[in-house]
Coordinates of C-alpha atoms in Angstrom, one line a residue:
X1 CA 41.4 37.5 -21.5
X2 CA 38.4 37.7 -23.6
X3 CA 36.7 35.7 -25.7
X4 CA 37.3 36.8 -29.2
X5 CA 35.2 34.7 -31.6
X6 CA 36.5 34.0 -35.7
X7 CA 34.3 36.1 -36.5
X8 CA 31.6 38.7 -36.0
X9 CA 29.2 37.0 -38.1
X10 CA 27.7 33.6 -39.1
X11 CA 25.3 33.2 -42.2
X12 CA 24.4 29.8 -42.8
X13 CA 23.5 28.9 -46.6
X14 CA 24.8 31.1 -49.5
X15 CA 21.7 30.8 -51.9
X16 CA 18.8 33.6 -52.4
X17 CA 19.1 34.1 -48.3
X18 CA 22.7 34.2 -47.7
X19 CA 23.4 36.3 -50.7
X20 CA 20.7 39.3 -49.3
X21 CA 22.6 38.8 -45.8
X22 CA 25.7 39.1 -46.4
X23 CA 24.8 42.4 -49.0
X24 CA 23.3 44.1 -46.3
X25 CA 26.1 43.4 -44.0
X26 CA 28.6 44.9 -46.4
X27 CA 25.9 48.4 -46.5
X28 CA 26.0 48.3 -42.9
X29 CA 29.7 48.2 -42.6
X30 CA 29.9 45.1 -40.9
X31 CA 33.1 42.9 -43.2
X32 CA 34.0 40.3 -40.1
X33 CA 31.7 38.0 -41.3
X34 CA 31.9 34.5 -43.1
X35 CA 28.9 32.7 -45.2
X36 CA 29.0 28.7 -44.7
X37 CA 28.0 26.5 -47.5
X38 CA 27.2 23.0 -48.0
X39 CA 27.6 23.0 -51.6
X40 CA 30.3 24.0 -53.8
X41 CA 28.8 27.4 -55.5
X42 CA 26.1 29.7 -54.7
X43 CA 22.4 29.7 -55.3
X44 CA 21.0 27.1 -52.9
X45 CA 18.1 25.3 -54.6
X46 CA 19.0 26.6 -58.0
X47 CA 22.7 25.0 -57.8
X48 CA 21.5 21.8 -56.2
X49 CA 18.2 21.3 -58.6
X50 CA 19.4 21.4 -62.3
X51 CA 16.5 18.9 -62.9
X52 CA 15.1 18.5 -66.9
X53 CA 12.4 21.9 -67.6
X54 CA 13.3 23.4 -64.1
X55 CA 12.3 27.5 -63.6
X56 CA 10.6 30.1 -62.2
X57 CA 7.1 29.8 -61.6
X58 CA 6.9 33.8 -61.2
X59 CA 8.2 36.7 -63.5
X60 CA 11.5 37.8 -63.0
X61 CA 10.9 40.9 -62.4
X62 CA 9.5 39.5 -59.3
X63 CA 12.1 37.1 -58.6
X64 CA 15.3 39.4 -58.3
X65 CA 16.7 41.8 -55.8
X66 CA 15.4 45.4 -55.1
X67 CA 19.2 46.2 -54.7
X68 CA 20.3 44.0 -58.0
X69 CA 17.5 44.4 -60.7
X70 CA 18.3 42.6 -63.8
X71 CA 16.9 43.9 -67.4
X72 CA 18.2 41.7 -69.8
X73 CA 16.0 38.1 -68.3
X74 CA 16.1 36.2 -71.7
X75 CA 12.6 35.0 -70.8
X76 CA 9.4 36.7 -68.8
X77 CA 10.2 33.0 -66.4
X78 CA 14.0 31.8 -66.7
X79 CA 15.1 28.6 -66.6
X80 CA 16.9 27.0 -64.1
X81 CA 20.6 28.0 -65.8
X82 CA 20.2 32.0 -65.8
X83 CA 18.4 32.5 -62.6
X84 CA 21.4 30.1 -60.9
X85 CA 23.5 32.4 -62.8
X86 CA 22.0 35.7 -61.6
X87 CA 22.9 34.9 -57.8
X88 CA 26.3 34.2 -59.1
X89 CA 26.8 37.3 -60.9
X90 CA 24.8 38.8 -57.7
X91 CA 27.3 37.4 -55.1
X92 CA 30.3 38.7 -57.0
X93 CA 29.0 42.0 -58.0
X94 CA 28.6 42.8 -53.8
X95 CA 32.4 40.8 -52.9
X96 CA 31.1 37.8 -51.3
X97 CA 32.8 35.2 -52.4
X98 CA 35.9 36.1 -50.3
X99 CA 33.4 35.4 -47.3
X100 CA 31.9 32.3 -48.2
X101 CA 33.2 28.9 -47.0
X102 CA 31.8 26.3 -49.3
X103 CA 31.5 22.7 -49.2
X104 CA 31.1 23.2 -45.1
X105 CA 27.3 21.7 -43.3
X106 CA 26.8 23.0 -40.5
X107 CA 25.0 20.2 -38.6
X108 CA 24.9 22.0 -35.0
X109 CA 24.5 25.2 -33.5
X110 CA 25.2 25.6 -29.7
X111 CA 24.9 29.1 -27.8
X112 CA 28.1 28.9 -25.4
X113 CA 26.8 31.4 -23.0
X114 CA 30.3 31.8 -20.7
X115 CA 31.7 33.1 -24.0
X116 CA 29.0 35.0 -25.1
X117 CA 29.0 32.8 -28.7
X118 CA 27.9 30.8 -31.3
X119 CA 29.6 27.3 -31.9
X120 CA 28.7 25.8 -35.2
X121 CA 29.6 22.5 -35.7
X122 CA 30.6 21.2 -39.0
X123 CA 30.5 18.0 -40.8
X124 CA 34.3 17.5 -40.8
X125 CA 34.4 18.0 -37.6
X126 CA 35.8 21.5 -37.1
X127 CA 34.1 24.2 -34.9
X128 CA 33.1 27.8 -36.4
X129 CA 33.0 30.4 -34.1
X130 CA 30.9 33.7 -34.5
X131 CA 29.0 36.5 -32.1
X132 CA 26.1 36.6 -34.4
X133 CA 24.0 34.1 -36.6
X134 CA 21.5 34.6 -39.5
X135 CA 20.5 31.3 -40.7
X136 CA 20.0 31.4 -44.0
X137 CA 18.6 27.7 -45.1
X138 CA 15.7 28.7 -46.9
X139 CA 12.7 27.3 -47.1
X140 CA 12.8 23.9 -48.3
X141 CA 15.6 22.7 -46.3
X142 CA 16.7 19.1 -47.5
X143 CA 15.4 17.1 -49.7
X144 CA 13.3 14.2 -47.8
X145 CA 14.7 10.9 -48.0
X146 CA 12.5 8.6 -46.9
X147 CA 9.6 8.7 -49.4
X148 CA 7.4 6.7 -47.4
X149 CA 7.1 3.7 -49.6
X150 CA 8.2 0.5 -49.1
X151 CA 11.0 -1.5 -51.0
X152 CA 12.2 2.2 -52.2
X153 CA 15.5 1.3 -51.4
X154 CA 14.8 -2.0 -53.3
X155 CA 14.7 -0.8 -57.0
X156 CA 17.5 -2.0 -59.5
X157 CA 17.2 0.1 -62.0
X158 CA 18.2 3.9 -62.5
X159 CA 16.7 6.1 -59.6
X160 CA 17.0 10.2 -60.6
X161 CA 16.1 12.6 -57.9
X162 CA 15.4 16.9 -59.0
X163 CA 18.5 17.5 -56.7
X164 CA 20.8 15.1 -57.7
X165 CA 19.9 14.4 -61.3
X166 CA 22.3 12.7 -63.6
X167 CA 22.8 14.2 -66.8
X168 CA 24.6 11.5 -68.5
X169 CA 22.1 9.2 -68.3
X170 CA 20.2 8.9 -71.5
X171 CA 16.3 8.8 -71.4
X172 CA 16.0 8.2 -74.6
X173 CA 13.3 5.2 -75.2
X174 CA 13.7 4.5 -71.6
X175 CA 10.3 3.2 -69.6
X176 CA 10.3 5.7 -66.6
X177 CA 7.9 6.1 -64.3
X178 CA 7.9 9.1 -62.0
X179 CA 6.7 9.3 -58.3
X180 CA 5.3 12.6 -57.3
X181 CA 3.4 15.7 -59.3
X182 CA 4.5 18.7 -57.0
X183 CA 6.4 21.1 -58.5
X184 CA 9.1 19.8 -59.7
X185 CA 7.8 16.9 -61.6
X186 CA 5.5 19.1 -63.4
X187 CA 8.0 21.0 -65.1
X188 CA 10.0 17.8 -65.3
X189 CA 6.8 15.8 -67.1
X190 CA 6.5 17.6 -70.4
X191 CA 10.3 17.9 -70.4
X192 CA 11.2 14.6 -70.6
X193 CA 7.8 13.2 -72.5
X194 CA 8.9 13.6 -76.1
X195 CA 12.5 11.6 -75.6
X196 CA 11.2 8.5 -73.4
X197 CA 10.1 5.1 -74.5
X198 CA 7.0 5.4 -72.0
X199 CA 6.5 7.3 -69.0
X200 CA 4.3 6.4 -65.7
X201 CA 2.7 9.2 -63.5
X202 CA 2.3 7.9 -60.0
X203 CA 0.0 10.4 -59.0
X204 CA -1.4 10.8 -55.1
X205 CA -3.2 14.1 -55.3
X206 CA -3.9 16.1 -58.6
X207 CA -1.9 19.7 -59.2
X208 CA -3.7 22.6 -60.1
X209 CA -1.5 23.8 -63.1
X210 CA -2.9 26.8 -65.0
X211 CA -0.9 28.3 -68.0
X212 CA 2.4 30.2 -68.0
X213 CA 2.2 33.2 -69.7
X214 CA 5.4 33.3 -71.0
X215 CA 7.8 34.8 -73.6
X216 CA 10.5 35.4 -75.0
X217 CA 12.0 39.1 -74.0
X218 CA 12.8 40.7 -77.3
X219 CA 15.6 43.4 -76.9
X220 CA 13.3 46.4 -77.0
X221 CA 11.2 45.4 -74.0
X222 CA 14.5 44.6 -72.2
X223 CA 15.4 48.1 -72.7
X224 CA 12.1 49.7 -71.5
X225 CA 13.2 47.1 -68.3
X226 CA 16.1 48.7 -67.9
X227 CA 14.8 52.7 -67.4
X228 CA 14.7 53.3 -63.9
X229 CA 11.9 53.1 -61.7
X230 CA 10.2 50.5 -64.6
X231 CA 11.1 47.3 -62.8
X232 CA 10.3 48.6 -59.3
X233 CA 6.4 50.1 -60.3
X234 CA 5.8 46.7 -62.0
X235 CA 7.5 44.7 -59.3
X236 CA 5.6 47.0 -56.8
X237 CA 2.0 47.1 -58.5
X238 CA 1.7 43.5 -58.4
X239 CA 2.6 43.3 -54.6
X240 CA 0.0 45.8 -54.2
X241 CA -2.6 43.6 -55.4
X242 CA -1.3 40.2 -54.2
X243 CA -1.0 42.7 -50.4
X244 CA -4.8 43.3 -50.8
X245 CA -6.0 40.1 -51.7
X246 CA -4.2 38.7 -48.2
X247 CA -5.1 41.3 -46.3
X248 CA -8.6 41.0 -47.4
X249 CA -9.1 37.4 -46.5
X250 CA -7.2 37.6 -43.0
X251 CA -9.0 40.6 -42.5
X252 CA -12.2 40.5 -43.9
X253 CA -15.4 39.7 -41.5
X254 CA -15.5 36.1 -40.3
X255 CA -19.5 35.5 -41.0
X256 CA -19.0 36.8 -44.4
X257 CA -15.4 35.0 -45.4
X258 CA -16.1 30.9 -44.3
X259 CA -19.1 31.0 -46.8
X260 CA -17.1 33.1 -49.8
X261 CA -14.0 30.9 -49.5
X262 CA -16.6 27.9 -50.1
X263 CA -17.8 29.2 -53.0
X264 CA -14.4 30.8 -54.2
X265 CA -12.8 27.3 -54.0
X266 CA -16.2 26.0 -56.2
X267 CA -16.1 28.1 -58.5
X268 CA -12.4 27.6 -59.3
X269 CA -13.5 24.0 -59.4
X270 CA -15.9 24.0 -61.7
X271 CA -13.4 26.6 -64.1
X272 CA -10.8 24.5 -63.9
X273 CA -12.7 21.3 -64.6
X274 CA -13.6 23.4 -67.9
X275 CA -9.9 24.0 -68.6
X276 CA -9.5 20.2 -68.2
X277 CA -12.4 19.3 -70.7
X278 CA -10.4 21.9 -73.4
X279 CA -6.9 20.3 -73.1
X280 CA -7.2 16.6 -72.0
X281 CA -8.6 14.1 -75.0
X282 CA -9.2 11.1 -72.5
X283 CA -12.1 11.4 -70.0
X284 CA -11.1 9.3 -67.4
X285 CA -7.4 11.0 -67.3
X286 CA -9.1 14.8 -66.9
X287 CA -11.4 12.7 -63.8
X288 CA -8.1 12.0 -62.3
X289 CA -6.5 15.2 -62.6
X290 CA -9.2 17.6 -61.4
X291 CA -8.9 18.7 -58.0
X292 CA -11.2 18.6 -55.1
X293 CA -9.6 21.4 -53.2
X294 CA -9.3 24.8 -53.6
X295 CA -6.4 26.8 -55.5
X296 CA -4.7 28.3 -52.9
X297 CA -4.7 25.1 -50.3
X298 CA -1.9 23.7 -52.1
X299 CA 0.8 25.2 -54.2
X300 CA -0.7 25.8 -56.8
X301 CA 2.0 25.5 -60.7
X302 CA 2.1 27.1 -64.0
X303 CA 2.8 25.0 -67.0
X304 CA 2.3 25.5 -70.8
X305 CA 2.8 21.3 -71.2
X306 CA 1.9 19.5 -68.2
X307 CA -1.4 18.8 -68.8
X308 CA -0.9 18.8 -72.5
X309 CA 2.0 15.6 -71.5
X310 CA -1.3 13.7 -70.4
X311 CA -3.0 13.4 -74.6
X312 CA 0.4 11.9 -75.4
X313 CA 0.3 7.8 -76.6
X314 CA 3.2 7.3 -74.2
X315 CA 2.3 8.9 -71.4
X316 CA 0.1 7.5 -68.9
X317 CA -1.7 8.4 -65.3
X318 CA -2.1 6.1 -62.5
X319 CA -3.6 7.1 -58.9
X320 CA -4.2 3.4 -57.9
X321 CA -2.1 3.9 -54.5
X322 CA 1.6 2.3 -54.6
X323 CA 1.8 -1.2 -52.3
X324 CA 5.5 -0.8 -52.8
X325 CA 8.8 -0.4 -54.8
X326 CA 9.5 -3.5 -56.3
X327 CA 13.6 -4.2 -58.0
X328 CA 12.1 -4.3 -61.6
X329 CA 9.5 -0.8 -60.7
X330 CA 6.4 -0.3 -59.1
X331 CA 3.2 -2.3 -57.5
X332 CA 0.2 -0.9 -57.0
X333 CA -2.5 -2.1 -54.7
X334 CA -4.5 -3.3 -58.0
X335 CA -1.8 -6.2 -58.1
X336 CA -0.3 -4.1 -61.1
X337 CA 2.9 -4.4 -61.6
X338 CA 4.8 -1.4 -63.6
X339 CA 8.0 -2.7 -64.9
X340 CA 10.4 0.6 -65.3
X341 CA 14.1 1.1 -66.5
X342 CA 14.0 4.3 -64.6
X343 CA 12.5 5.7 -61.3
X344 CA 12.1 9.5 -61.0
X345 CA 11.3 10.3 -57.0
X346 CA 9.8 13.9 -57.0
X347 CA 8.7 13.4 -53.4
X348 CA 9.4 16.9 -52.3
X349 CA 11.6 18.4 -49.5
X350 CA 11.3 18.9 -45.4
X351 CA 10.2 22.4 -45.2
X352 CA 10.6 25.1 -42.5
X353 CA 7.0 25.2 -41.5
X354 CA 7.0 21.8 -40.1
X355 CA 8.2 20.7 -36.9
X356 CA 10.0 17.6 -38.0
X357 CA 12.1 19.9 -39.5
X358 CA 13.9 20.7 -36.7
X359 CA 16.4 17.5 -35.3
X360 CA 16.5 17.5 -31.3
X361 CA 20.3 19.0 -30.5
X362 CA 21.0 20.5 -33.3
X363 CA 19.7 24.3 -32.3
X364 CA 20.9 24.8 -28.8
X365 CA 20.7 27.9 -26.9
X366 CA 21.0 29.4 -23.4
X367 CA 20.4 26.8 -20.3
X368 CA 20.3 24.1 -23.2
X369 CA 17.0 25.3 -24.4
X370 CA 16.5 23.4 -27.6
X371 CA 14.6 24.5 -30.7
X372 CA 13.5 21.6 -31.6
X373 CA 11.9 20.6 -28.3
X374 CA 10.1 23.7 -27.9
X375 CA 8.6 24.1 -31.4
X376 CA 7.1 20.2 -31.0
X377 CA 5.9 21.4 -27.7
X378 CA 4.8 25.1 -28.7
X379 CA 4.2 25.0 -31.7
X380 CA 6.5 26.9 -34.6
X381 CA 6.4 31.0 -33.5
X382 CA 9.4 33.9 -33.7
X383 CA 8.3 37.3 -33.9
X384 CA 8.6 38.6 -37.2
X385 CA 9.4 35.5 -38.2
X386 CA 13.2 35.8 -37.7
X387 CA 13.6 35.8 -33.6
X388 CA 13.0 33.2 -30.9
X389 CA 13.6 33.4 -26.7
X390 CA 16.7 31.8 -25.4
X391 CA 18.6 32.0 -29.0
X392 CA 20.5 35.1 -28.6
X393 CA 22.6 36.4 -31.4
X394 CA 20.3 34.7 -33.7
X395 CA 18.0 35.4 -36.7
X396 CA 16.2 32.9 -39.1
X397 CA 15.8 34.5 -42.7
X398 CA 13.1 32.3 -43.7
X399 CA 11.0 31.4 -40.5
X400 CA 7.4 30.6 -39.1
X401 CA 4.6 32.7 -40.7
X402 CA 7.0 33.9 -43.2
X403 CA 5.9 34.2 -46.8
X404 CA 3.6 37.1 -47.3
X405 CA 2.3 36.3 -51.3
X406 CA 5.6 37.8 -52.8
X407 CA 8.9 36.6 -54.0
X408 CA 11.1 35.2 -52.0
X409 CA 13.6 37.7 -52.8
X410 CA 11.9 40.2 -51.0
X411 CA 11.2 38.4 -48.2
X412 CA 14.9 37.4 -46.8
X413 CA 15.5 41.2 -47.7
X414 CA 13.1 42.3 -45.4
X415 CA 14.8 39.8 -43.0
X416 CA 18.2 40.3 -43.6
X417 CA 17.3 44.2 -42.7
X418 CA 16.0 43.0 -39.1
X419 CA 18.7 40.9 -38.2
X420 CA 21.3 44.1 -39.4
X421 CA 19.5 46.2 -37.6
X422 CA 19.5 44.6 -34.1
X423 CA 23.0 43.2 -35.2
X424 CA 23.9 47.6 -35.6
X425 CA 21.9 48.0 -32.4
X426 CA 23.7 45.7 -30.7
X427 CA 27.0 47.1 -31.4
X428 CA 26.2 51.0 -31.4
X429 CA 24.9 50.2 -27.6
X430 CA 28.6 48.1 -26.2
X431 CA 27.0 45.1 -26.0
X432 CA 27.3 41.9 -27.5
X433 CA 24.2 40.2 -26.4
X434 CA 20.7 40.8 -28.2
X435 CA 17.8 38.6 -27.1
X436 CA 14.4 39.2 -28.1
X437 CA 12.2 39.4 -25.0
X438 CA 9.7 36.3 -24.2
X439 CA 7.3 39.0 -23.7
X440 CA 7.8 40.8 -26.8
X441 CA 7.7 37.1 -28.7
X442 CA 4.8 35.9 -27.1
X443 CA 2.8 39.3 -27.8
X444 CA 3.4 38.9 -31.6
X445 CA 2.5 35.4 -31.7
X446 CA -0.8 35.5 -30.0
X447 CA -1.8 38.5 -32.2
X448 CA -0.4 36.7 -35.2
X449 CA -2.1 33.3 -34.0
X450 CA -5.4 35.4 -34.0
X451 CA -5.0 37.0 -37.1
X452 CA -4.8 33.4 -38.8
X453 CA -8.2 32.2 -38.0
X454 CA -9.7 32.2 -41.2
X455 CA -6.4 30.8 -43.0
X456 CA -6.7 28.0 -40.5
X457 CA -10.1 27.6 -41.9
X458 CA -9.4 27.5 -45.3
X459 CA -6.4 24.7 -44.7
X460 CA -7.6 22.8 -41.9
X461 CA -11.1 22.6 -42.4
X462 CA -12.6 23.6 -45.4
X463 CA -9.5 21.2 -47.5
X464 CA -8.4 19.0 -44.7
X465 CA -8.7 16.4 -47.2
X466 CA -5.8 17.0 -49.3
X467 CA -2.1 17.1 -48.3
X468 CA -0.4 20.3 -48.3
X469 CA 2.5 22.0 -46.6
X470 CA 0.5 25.3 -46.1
X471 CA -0.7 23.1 -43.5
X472 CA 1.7 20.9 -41.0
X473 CA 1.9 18.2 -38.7
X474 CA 0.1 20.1 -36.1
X475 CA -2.5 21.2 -38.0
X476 CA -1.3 24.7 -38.0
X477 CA -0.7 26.7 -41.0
X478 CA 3.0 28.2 -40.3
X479 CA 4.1 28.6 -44.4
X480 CA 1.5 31.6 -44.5
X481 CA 2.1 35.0 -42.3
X482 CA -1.8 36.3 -41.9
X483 CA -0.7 39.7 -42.8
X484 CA 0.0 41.9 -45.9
X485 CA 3.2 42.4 -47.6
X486 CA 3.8 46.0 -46.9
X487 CA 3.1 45.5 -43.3
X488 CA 5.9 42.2 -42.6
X489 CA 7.9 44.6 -44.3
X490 CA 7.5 47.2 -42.5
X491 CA 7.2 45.2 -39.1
X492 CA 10.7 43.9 -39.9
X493 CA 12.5 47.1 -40.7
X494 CA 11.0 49.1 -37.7
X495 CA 10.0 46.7 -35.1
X496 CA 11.1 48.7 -31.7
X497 CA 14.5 48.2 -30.6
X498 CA 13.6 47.9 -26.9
X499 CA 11.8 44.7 -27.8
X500 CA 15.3 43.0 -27.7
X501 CA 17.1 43.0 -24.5
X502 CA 20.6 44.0 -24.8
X503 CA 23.8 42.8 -22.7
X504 CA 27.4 43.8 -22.1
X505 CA 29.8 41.0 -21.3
X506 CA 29.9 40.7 -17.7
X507 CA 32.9 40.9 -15.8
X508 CA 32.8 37.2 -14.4
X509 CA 32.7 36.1 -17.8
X510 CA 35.4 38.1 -19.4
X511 CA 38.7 36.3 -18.0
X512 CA 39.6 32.5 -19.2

């Protein structure tokens, strides 16, 4: 008999990914499908992080779906709360919460090519079985736990992570000291500032942070939000500018662009350093937080008080490298040692553009080709970012080369539509088999490869110095796709369908 699987389809994650996926599943009239979740809600990073200060670092109007536009944002960058709220409100709006599984990890995926399959294996144990996958993980993928100190494990005191931050512990006149100034811990620094006793910075490499222009939305503006087309021409206009700025520098003539990235990245210095001299009191504290590498070679932040944090009496910045985690706080290599109630770790996450991302056997496809292996071997590549050889039936929503300058929203739309689209291709030819073609694959990646000289420039030359993950363990810049907006987007939602190959299930494979 054959083979019938759960069900048709597989998303992995339910946050900004998994919610676009299984939307454009429901438009495409596919409903056999189920959406597996390690946590207990929606929202991926914004329902794990619920960290003090966390938000957007772009406007909302940016960071929303085309298909769910929202005009009554309470602020031009939400807060943590309402944005996890809007992919709530999202997923039930579209019916997806019948399809989601939550509190299930899927910590393998093996192709069972007899059966013509996916087998997802799950942390209790139990098997899921689908035709089709679209991983939806997103880009930061878990949280890293070993923050490459020593004695981390050592500290007796109250450790606080951004994902799993405990609200009921009081700050108040605490001495904290905080490991990390990514992201996170600069929204988290000016938060917390005002209620501590003291507060450390451990800082490795300074954060450009520029100010956030942001507001307030009064109700009037919300309505002019709210006329049609509004959202969508600002949304659009700014994608249109970001799209020529990107193509520009991948495109632009390579004689011309090594010697105006220099003296772009210089002249950012030197403005910034400016900024610095305006804000910060102390000399020796705006020193230590000017960067010597460009804007754009690491993620850049936005912040209205993180710098400001830095003129406070109980606020201090240390970059003498850490010696170790000690059970009353922190050494550093000066013999210093920083006695601390609390220990914040904001040492970032494993991301998608690195290699080590990836654990051997846990991404198995046909003949027991393993993802893992082949992107430490090869190097990360999938054309369009979603597709790799010897994975059939499978589609990564955030994958290398993918983010084009926008938000991420309208990336893993772009990405959802290609994996619908083959998955409706598949199924309007009889088969049940689709499988990009290695030659296909390997086309796009050595155009793509090309294409990214001068970004490889920027991040592996020009600031090899600094540590970024624009740039990964093999010195290859994967996070960035050396292309333009429109044309990802339009790559994804009209690649040709003969690039996939396409197969029925044969008759030796049909009986049990």
């Amino acid at each position: 008999m054959n083979v019938v699987p759960q069900y048709e389809v597989a998303v992995i994650g339910a946050g900004p990914g998994g919610i676009a996926a299984g939307v454009k599943l429901r438009k495409a009239g596919i409903e056999n499908f189920v959406i597996l979740e390690r946590a207990d809600d929606v929202g991926g990073s914004w329902h794990e992080n619920h960290y003090p200060g966390i938000g957007v670092d772009i406007p909302a109007v940016a960071y929303q779906y085309s298909f769910a536009r929202n005009s009554n944002w309470s602020r031009a960058f939400p807060l943590g709360a309402e944005v996890k709220k809007y992919h709530a409100d999202v997923a039930r709006r579209f019916g997806l919460y019948p399809h989601i599984r939550f509190d299930t990890n899927v910590e393998r995926e093996q192709w069972d090519d007899d059966a013509r399959l996916w087998k997802l294996h799950t942390a209790d144990g139990t098997i899921v079985t689908a035709r089709f996958v679209i991983s939806a993980v997103g880009a930061f993928v878990r949280p890293k736990t070993d923050v490459g100190i020593p004695g981390a494990k050592s500290f007796k005191g109250k450790v606080q992570r951004p994902a799993d931050w405990d609200h009921d512990y009081d700050l108040t006149g605490k001495s904290v000291g905080i490991i990390g100034t990514g992201a996170s811990a600069v929204q988290i620094i000016p938060t917390i500032a005002p209620q501590v006793g003291y507060l450390t910075v451990f800082q490795r490499t300074p954060v450009w942070s520029i100010p956030k222009p942001d507001f307030r939305i009064p109700p009037a503006l919300q309505k002019v939000l709210a006329v049609p087309g509004v959202q969508p021409a600002l949304h659009g206009s700014a994608l249109v500018v970001i799209d020529l700025v990107l193509r520009a520098i991948v495109k632009g003539p390579r004689g011309a662009m090594r010697p105006a990235m220099d003296r772009f990245d210089a002249v950012c210095i030197a403005a910034y350093r400016r900024y610095l001299n305006r804000v910060v009191t102390e000399s020796d504290t705006r020193e230590k937080l000017t960067p010597n590498f460009g804007i754009a070679a690491k993620r850049p932040t936005m912040s209205n008080g993180y710098i400001k944090a830095y003129n406070r009496d109980n606020v201090s910045l240390v970059t003498e490298p850490i010696e170790k985690i000690t059970p009353t706080g922190v050494k550093t290599r000066d013999s210093t040692q920083h006695k601390l109630d609390v220990l914040i770790l904001a040492t970032g996450y494993e991301v998608f553009s690195d290699p080590e991302t990836y654990r051997p056997g846990t991404i198995v496809g046909r003949g027991g080709f393993d993802l893992a292996k082949f992107y430490n071997e090869h190097g990360l590549q999938a054309y369009e970012s979603v597709s790799v050889p010897n994975l059939p039936n499978r589609w990564t929503l955030c994958g290398p080369y993918s983010w084009t300058g926008s938000g991420w929203h309208a990336f893993v739309e772009m990405t959802s539509d290609h994996a619908v689209r083959a998955i409706t291709e598949t199924r309007r030819r009889g088969a049940v088999v689709c499988e990009i073609r290695k030659e296909a694959a390997d086309a796009y990646h050595e155009a793509l490869y090309e294409r990214g000289e001068l970004l490889r420039y920027y991040l592996t030359e020009l600031n090899a110095h600094v540590p970024t993950y624009y740039r990964n363990s093999q010195g290859d810049t994967t996070y960035v796709r050396p292309s333009g907006f429109f044309e990802a987007r339009r790559g994804n939602r009209k690649f040709p369908l003969d690039d996939y190959s396409y197969e029925a299930m044969a008759e030796s494979r049909i009986s049990a």
